CSV table of C-alpha atoms in Angstrom, one decimal:
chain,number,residue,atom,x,y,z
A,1,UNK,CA,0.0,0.0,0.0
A,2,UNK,CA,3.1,2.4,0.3
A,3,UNK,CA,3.3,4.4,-2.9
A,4,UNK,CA,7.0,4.3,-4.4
A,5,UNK,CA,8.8,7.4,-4.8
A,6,UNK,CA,11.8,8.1,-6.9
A,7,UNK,CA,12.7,11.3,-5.8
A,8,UNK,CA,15.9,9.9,-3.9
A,9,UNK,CA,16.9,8.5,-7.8
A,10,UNK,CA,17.2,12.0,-9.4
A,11,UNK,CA,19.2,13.3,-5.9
A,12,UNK,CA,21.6,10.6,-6.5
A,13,UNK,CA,22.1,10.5,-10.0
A,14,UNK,CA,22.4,14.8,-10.1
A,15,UNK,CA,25.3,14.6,-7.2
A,16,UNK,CA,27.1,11.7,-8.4
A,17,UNK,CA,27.0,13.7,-11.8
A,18,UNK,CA,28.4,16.6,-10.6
A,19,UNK,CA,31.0,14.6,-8.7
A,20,UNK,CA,31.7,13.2,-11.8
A,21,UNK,CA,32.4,16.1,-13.3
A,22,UNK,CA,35.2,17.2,-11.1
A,23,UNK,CA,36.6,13.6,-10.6
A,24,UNK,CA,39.5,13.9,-12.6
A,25,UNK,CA,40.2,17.4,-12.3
A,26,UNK,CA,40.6,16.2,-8.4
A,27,UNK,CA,42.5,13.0,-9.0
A,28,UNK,CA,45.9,13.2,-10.6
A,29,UNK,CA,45.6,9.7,-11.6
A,30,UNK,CA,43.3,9.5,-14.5
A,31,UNK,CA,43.2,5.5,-13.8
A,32,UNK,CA,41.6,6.2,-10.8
A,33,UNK,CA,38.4,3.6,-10.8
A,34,UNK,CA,35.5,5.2,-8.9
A,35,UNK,CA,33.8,3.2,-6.4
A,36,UNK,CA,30.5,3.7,-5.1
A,37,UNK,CA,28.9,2.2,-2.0
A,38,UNK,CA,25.3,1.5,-1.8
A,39,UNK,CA,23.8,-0.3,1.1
A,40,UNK,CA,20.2,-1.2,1.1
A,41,UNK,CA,20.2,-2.8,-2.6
A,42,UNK,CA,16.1,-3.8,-2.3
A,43,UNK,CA,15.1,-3.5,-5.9
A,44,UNK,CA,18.4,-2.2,-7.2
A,45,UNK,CA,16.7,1.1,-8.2
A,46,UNK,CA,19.5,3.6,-6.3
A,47,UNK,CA,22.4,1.3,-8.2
A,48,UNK,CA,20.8,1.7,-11.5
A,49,UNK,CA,20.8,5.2,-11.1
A,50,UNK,CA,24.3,5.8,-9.9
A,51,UNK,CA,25.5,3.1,-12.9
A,52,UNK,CA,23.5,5.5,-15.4
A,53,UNK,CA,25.2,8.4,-14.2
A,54,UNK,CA,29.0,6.7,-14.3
A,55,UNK,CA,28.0,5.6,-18.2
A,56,UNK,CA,26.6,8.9,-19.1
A,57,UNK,CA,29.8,10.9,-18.2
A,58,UNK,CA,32.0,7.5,-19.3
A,59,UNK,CA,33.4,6.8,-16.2
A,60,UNK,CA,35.1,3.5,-15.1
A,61,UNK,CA,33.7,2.7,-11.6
A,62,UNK,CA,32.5,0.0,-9.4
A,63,UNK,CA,29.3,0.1,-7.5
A,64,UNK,CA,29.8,-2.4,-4.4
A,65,UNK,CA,25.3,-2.8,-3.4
A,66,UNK,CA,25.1,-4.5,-0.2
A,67,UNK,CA,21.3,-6.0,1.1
A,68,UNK,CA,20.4,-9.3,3.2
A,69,UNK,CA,17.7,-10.1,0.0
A,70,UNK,CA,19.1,-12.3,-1.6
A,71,UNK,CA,19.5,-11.7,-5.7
A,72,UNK,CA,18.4,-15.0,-7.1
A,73,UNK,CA,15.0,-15.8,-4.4
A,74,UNK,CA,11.4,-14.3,-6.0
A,75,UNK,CA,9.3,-11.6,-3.8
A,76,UNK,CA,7.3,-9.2,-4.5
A,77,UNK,CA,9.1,-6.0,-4.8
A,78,UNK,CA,6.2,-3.5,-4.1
A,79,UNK,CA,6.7,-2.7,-8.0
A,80,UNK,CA,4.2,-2.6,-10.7
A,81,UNK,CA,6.0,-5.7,-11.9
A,82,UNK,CA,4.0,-7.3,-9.0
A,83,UNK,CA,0.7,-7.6,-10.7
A,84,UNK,CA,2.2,-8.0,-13.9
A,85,UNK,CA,4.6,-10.8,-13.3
A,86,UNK,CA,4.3,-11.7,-10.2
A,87,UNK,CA,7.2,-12.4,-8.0
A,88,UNK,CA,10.8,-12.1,-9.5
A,89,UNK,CA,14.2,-11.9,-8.2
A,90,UNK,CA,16.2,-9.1,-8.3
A,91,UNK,CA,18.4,-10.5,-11.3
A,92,UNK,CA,15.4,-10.9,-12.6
A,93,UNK,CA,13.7,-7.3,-12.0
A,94,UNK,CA,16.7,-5.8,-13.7
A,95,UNK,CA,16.7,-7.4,-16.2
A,96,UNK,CA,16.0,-4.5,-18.7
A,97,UNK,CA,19.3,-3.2,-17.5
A,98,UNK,CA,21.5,-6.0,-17.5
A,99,UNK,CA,23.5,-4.0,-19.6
A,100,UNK,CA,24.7,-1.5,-16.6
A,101,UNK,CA,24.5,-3.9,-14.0
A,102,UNK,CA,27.3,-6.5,-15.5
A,103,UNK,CA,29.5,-3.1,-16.2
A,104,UNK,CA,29.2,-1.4,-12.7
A,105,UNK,CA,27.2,-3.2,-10.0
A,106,UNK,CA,28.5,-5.9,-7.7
A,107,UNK,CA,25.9,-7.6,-5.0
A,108,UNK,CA,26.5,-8.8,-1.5
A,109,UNK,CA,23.4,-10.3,-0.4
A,110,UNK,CA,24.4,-10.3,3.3
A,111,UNK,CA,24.1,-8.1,6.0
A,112,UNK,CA,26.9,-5.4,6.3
A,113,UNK,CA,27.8,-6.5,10.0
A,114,UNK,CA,28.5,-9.4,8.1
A,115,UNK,CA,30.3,-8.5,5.0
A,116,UNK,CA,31.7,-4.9,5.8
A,117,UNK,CA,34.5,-6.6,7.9
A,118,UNK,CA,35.6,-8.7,5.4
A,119,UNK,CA,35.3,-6.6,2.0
A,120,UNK,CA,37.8,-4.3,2.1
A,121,UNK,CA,37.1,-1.5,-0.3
A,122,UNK,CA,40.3,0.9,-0.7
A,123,UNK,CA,39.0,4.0,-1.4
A,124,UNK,CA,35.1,4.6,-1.3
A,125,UNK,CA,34.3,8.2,-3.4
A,126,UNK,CA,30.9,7.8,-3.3
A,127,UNK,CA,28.3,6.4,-0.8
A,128,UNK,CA,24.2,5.9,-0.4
A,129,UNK,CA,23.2,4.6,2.6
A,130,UNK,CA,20.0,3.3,3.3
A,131,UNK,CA,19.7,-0.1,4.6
A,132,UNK,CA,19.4,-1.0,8.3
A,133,UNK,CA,18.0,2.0,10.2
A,134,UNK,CA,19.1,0.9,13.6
A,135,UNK,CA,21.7,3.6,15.6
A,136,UNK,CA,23.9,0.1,15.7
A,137,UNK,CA,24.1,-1.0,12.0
A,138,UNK,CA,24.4,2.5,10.6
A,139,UNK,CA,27.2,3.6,13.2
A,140,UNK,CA,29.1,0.5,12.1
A,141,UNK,CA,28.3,1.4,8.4
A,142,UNK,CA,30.3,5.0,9.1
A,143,UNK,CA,32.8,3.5,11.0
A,144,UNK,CA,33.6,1.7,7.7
A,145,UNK,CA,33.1,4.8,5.7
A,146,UNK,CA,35.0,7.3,7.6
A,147,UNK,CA,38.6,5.4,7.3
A,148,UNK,CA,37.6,4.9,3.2
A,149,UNK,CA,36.4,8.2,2.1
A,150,UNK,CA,38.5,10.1,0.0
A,151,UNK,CA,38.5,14.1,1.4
A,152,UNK,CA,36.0,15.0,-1.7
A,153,UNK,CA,33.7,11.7,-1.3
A,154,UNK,CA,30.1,12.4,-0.8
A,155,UNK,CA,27.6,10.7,1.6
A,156,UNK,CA,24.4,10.5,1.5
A,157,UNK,CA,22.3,9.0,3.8
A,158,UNK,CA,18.1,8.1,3.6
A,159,UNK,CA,15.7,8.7,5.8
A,160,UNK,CA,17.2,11.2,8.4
A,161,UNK,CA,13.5,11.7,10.5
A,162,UNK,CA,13.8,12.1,14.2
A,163,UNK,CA,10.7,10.8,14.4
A,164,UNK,CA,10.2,7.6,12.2
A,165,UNK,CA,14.2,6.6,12.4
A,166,UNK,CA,16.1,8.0,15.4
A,167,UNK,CA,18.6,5.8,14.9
A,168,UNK,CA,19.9,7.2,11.7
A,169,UNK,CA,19.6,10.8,13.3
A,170,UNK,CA,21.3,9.7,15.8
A,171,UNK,CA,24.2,7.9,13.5
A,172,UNK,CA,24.1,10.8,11.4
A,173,UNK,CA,24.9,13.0,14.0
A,174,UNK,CA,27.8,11.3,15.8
A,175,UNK,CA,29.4,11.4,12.3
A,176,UNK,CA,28.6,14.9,11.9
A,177,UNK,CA,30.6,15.6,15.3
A,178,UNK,CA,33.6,13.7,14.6
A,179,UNK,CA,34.1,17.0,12.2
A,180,UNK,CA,36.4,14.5,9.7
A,181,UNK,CA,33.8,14.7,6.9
A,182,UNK,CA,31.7,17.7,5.4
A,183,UNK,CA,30.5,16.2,2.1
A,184,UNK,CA,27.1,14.5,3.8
């Protein structure tokens, strides 16, 4: 019954576009791949828009999409595809876009308490954070970040409500006060 919104699509694909166009102004080394970090994969919608923007401005980058759904299991996605197909997996949903996802999109279907300490991504330019909303899973989620980020990455983070998720205000904020990171 929750009506889908896609607003959070066009914010991500306009500031990783404007990243983008500054990338390798910023970075000496024009081999530099950029990699993304998205956490909270669900349909894949946010990954498909941050791949569209890396192939629009030609861009060699990686997005690393972490979500405990697993890619190859059928649900219903709260999609229109639900009363037109039925379940489907994620593979399956994006289909249509195969195209970007074999280029730029890597899946961990695991949780990132589980995976975070064991993927170790270099540098991390870019970042979309929306998975867990607990104070716990997000704090550990920056803790990653934070010693990743390169000093221009950008981090964006869903659903910062007091009300409805206090535990991403509340994550939000510590990182906020560690004063290491103003790009958020």
């Amino acid at each position: 019954k929750t009506r889908n919104s896609y607003v959070h699509g066009y914010i991500l694909y306009s500031y990783l576009t404007e990243y983008l166009n500054d990338f390798y102004k910023l970075n000496k080394n024009k081999t530099d791949i950029l990699n993304i970090v998205d956490i909270g994969t669900a349909r894949g919608f946010s990954s498909l828009c941050l791949a569209k923007a890396l192939e629009n401005k030609n861009i060699s980058g990686k997005i690393f999409t972490f979500d405990i759904l697993p890619n190859r299991s059928s649900f219903f996605w709260n999609s229109h595809t639900d009363i037109s197909q039925g379940q489907l997996s994620r593979i399956e949903l994006l289909k249509p876009w195969r195209d970007l996802v074999d280029k730029y999109i890597i899946f961990f279907s695991t949780a990132t308490f589980n995976s975070l300490n064991i993927v170790d991504i270099p540098k991390i330019h870019f970042a979309f954070i929306d998975g867990s909303h607990s104070f716990k899973d997000v704090f550990l989620e920056i803790n990653y970040l934070i010693q990743r980020l390169e000093t221009n990455s950008i981090l964006i983070f869903d659903d910062y409500d007091e009300e409805l998720f206090p535990g991403v205000v509340k994550a939000c904020n510590y990182l906020s006060s560690l004063n290491k990171h103003k790009s958020f």
